[in-house]
PDB file of C-alpha atoms in Angstrom:
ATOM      1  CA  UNK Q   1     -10.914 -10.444  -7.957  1.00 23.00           C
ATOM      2  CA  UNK Q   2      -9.070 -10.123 -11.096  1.00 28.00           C
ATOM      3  CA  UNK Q   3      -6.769  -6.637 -10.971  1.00 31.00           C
ATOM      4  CA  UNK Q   4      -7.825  -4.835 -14.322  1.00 33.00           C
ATOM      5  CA  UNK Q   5     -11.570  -5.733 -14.309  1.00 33.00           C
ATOM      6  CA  UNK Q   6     -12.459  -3.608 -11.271  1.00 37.00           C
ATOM      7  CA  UNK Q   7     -15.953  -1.537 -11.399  1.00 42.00           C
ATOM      8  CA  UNK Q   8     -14.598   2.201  -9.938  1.00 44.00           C
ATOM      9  CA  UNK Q   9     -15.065   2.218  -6.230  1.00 47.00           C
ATOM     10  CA  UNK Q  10     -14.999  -1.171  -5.122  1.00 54.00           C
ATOM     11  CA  UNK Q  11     -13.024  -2.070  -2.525  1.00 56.00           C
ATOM     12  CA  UNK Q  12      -9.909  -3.924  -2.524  1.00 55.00           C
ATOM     13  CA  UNK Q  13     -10.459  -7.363  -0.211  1.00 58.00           C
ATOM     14  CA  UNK Q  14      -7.370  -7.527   3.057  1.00 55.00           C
ATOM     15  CA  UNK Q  15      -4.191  -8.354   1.458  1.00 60.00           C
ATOM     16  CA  UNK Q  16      -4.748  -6.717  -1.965  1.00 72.00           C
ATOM     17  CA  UNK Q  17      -4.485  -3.878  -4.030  1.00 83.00           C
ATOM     18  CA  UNK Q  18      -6.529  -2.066  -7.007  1.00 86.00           C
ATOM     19  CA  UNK Q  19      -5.179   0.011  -9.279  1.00 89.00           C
ATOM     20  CA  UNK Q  20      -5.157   3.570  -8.883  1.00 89.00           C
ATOM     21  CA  UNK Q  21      -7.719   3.819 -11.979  1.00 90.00           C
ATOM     22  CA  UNK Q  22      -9.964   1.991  -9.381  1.00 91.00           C
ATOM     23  CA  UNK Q  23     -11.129   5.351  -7.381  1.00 94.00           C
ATOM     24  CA  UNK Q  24     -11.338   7.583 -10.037  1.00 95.00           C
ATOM     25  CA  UNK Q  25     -15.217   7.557 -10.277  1.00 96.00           C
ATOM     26  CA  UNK Q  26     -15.257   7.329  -6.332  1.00 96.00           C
ATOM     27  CA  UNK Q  27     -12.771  10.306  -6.486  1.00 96.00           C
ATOM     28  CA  UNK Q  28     -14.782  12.961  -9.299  1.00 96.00           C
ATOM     29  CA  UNK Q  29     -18.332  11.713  -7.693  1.00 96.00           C
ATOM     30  CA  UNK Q  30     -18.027  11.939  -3.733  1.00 96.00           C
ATOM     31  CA  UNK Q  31     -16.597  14.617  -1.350  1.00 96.00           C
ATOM     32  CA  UNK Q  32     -13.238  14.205   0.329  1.00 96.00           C
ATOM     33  CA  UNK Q  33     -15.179  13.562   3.538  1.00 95.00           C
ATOM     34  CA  UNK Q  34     -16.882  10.350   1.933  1.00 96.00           C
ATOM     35  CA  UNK Q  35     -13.981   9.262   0.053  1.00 96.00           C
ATOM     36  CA  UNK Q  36     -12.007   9.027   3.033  1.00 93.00           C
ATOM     37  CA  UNK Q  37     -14.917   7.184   4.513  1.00 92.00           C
ATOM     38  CA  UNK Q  38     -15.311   4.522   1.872  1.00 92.00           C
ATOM     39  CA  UNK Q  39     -11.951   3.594   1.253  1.00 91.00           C
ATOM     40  CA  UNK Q  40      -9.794   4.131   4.298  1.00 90.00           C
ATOM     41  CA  UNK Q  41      -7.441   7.166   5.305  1.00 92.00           C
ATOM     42  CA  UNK Q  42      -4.347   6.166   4.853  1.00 93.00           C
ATOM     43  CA  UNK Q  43      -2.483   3.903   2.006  1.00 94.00           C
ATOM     44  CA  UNK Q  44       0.517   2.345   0.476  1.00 94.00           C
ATOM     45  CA  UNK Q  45       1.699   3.653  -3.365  1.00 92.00           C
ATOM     46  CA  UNK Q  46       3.554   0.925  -5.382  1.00 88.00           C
ATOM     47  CA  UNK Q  47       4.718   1.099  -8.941  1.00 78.00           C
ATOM     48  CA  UNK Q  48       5.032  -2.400 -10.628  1.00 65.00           C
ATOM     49  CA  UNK Q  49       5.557  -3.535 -14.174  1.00 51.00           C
ATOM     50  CA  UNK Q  50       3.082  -6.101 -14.018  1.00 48.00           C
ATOM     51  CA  UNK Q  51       0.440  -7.311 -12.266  1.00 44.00           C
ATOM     52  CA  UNK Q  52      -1.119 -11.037 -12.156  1.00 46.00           C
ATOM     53  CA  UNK Q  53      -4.655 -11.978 -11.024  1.00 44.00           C
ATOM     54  CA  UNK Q  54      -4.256 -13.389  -7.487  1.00 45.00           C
ATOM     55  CA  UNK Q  55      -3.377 -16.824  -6.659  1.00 49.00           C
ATOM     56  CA  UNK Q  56      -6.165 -16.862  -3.853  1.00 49.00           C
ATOM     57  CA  UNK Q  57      -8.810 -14.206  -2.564  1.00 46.00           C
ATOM     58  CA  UNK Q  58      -5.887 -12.271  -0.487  1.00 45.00           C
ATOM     59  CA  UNK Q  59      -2.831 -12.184  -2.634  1.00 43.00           C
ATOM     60  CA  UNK Q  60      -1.929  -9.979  -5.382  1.00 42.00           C
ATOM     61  CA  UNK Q  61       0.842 -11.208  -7.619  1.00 43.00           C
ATOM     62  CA  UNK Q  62       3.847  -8.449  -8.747  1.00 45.00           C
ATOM     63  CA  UNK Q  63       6.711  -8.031 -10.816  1.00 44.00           C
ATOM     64  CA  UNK Q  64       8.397  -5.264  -9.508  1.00 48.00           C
ATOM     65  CA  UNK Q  65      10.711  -3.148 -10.681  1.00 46.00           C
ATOM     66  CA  UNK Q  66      14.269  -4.226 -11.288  1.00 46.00           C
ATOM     67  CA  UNK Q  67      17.253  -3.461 -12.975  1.00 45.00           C
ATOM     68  CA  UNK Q  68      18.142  -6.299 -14.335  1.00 49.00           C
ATOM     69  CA  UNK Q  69      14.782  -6.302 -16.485  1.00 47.00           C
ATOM     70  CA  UNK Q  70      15.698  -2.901 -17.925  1.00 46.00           C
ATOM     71  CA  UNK Q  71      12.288  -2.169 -16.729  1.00 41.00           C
ATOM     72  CA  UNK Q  72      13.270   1.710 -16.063  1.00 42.00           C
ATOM     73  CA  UNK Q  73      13.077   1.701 -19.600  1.00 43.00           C
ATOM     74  CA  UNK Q  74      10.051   0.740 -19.910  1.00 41.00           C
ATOM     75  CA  UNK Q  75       8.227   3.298 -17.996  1.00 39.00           C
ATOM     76  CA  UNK Q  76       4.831   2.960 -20.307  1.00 43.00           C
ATOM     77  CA  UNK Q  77       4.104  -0.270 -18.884  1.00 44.00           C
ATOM     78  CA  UNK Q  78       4.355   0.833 -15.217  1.00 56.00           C
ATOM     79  CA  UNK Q  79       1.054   0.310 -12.872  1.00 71.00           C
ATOM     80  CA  UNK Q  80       0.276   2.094  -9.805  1.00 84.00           C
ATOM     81  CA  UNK Q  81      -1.111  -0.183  -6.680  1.00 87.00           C
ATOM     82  CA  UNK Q  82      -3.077   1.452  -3.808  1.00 90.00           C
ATOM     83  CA  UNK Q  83      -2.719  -0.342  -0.839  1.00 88.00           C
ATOM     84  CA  UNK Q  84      -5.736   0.495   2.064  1.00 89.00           C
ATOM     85  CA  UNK Q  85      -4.100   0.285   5.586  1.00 90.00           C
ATOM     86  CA  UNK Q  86      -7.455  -0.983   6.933  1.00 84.00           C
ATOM     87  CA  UNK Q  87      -8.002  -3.919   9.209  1.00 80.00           C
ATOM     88  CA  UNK Q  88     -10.673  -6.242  10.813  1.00 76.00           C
ATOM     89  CA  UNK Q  89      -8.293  -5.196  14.068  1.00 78.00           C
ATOM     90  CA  UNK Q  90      -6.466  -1.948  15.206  1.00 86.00           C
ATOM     91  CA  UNK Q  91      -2.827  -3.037  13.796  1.00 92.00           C
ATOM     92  CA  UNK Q  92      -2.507  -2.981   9.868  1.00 94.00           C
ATOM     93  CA  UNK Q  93       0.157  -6.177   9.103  1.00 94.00           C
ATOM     94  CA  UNK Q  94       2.491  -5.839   6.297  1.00 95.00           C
ATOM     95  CA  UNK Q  95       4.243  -8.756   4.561  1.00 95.00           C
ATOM     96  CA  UNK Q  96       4.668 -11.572   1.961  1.00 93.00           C
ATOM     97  CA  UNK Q  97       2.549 -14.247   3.938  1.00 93.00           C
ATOM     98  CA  UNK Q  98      -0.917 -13.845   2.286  1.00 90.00           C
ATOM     99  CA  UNK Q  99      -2.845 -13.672   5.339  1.00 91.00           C
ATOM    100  CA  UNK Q 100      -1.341 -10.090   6.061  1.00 92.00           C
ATOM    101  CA  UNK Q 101      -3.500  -6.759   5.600  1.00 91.00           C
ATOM    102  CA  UNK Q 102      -1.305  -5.948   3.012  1.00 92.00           C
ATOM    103  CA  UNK Q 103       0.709  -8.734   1.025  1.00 92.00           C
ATOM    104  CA  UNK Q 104       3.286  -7.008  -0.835  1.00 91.00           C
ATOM    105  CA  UNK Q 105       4.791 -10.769  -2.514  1.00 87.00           C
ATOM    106  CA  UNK Q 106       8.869 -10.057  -3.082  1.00 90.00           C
ATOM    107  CA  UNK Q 107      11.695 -11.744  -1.673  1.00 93.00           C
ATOM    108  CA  UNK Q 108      13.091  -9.308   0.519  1.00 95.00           C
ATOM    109  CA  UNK Q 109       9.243  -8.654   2.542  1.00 95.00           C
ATOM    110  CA  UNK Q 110       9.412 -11.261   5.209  1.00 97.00           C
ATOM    111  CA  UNK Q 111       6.274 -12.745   6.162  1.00 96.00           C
ATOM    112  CA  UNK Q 112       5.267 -10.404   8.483  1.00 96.00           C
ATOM    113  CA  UNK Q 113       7.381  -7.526   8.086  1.00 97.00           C
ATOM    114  CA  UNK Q 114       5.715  -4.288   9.516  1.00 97.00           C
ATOM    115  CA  UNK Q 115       2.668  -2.997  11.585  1.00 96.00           C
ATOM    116  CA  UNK Q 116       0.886   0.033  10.928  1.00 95.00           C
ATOM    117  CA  UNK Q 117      -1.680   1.711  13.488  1.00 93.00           C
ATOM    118  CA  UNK Q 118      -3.699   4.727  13.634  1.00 91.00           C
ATOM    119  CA  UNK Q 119      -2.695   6.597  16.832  1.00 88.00           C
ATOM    120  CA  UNK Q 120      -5.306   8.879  18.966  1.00 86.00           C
ATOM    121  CA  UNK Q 121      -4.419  12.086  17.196  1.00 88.00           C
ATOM    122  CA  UNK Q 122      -4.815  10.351  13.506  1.00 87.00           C
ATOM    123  CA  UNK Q 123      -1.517   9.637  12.660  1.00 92.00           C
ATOM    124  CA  UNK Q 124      -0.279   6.671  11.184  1.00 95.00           C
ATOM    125  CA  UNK Q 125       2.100   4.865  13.557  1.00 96.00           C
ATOM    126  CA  UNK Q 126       4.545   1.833  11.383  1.00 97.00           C
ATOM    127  CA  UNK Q 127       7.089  -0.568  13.306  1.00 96.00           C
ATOM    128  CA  UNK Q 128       9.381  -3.265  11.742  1.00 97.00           C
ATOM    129  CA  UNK Q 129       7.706  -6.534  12.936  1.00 96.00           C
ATOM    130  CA  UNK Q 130      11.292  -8.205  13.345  1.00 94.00           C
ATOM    131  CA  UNK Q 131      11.928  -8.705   9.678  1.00 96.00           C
ATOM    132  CA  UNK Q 132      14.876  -9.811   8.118  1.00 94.00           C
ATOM    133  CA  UNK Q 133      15.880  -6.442   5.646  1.00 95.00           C
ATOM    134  CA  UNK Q 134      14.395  -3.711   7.630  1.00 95.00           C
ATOM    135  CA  UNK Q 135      11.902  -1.046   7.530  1.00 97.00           C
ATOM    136  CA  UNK Q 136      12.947   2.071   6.886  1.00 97.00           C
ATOM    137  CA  UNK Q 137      10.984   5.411   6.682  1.00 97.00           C
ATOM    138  CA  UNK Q 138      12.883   8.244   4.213  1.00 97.00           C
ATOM    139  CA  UNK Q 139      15.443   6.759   4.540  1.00 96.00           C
ATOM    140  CA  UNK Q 140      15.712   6.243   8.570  1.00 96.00           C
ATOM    141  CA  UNK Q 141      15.461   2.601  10.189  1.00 96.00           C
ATOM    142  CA  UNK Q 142      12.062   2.010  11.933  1.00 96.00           C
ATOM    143  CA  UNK Q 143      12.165   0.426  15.583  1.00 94.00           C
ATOM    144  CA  UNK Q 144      11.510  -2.963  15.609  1.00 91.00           C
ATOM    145  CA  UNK Q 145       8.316  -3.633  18.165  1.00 83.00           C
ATOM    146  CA  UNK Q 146       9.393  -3.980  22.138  1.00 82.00           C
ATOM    147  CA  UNK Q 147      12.651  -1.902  20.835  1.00 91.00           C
ATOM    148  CA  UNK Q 148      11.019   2.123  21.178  1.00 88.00           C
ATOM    149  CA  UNK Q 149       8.103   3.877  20.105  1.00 92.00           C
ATOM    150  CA  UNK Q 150       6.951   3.309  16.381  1.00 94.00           C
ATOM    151  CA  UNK Q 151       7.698   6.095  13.831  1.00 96.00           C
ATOM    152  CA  UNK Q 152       5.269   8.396  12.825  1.00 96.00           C
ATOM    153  CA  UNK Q 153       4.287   8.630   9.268  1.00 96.00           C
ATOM    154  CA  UNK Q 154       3.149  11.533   6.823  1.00 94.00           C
ATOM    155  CA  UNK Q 155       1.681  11.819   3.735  1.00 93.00           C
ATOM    156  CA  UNK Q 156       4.773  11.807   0.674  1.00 94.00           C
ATOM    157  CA  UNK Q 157       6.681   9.673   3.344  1.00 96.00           C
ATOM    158  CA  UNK Q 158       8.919   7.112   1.345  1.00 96.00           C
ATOM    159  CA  UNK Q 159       8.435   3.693   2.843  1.00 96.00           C
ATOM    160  CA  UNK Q 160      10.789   0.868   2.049  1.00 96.00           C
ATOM    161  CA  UNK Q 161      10.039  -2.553   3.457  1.00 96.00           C
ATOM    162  CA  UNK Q 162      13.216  -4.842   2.185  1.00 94.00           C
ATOM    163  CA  UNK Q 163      14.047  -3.673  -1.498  1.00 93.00           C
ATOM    164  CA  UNK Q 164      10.364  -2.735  -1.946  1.00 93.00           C
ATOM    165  CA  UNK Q 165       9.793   0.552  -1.525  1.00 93.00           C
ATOM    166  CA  UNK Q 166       6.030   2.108  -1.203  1.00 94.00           C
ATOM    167  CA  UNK Q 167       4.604   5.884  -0.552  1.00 95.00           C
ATOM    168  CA  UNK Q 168       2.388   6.615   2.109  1.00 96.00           C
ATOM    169  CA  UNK Q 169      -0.294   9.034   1.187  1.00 95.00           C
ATOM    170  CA  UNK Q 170      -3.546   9.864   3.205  1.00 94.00           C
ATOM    171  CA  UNK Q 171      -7.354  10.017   1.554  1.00 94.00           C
ATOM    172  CA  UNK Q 172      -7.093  13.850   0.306  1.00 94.00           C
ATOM    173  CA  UNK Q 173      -3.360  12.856  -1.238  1.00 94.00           C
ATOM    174  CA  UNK Q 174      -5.021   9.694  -3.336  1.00 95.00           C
ATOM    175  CA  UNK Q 175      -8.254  11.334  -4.201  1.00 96.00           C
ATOM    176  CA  UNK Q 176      -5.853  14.607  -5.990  1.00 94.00           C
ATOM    177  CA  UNK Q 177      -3.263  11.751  -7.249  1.00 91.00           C
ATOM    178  CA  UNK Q 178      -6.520  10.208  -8.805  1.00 93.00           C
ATOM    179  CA  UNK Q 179      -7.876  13.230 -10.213  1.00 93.00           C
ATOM    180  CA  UNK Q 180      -4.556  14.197 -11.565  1.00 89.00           C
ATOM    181  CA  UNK Q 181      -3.970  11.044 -13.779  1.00 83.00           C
ATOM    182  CA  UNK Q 182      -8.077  10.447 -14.694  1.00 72.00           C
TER     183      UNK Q 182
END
């Protein structure tokens, strides 16, 4: 899959993104009820500056921004990557290791750096998988696993796994987001 080519509506394979210009047919044509249903209910938001076909069928490759680049600058060239926390399991993996749910491919993401779950009454659930630079959830460390219960998460809800730092929105929040930009 080569990011930029996608039909609207296709699905992004585990461990990659689409960009958020991906849904926008899925988002004016089908009712919340079966967008949620085709592409997942909740996801990951990250802005990059550029974006690289993938190196195999479950990467996706990033340059993220930095300061160093000037890239703040440059906010033109930005790209918004949707994330689907789905899995063939229950538990959603997060990390730079390409055989993760979602590979998010910087530095500071350790290989397997956070699990995500859906809990009984819908919520998304996210603990740090033991990683090196930490999970944190606006702002506030998340438990690593065996340390307490995982932290609940909410739609708007900054993420930041290492430096990289993601929003989790739920289907309703992507298919407005999508309408709003289309």
């Amino acid at each position: 899959m080569a990011l930029g080519n996608e039909k609207s509506g296709e699905r992004a394979q585990p461990g990659s993104a689409l960009p958020v210009e991906a849904f926008l047919e899925d988002a004016e044509s089908l009712s919340p009820a079966e967008f949620e249903s085709r592409h997942g209910s909740g996801f990951l938001l990250l802005t990059a500056t550029k974006v690289s076909a993938p190196k195999d069928t479950y990467s996706t490759e990033l340059q993220l921004l930095s300061d160093e680049d000037g890239a703040f600058a440059h906010t033109g060239s930005l790209s918004t990557l949707v994330f689907p926390l789905r899995s063939a399991v229950h538990i959603v993996t997060v990390g730079r290791a390409s055989n993760n749910d979602v590979v998010i491919s910087d530095p500071s993401v350790s290989r397997m750096h956070a699990l995500l779950k859906r809990g009984e009454s819908g919520v998304f659930l996210i603990l740090d998988a033991g990683s090196s630079n930490g999970t944190t959830v606006n702002g506030i460390s998340v438990l690593s696993r065996g340390q307490g219960p995982p932290s609940e998460l909410k739609p708007g809800d900054n993420v930041r796994l290492g430096r990289v730092e993601c929003t989790f929105i739920d289907a309703q929040a992507l298919r407005d987001f999508v309408l709003q930009t289309g």
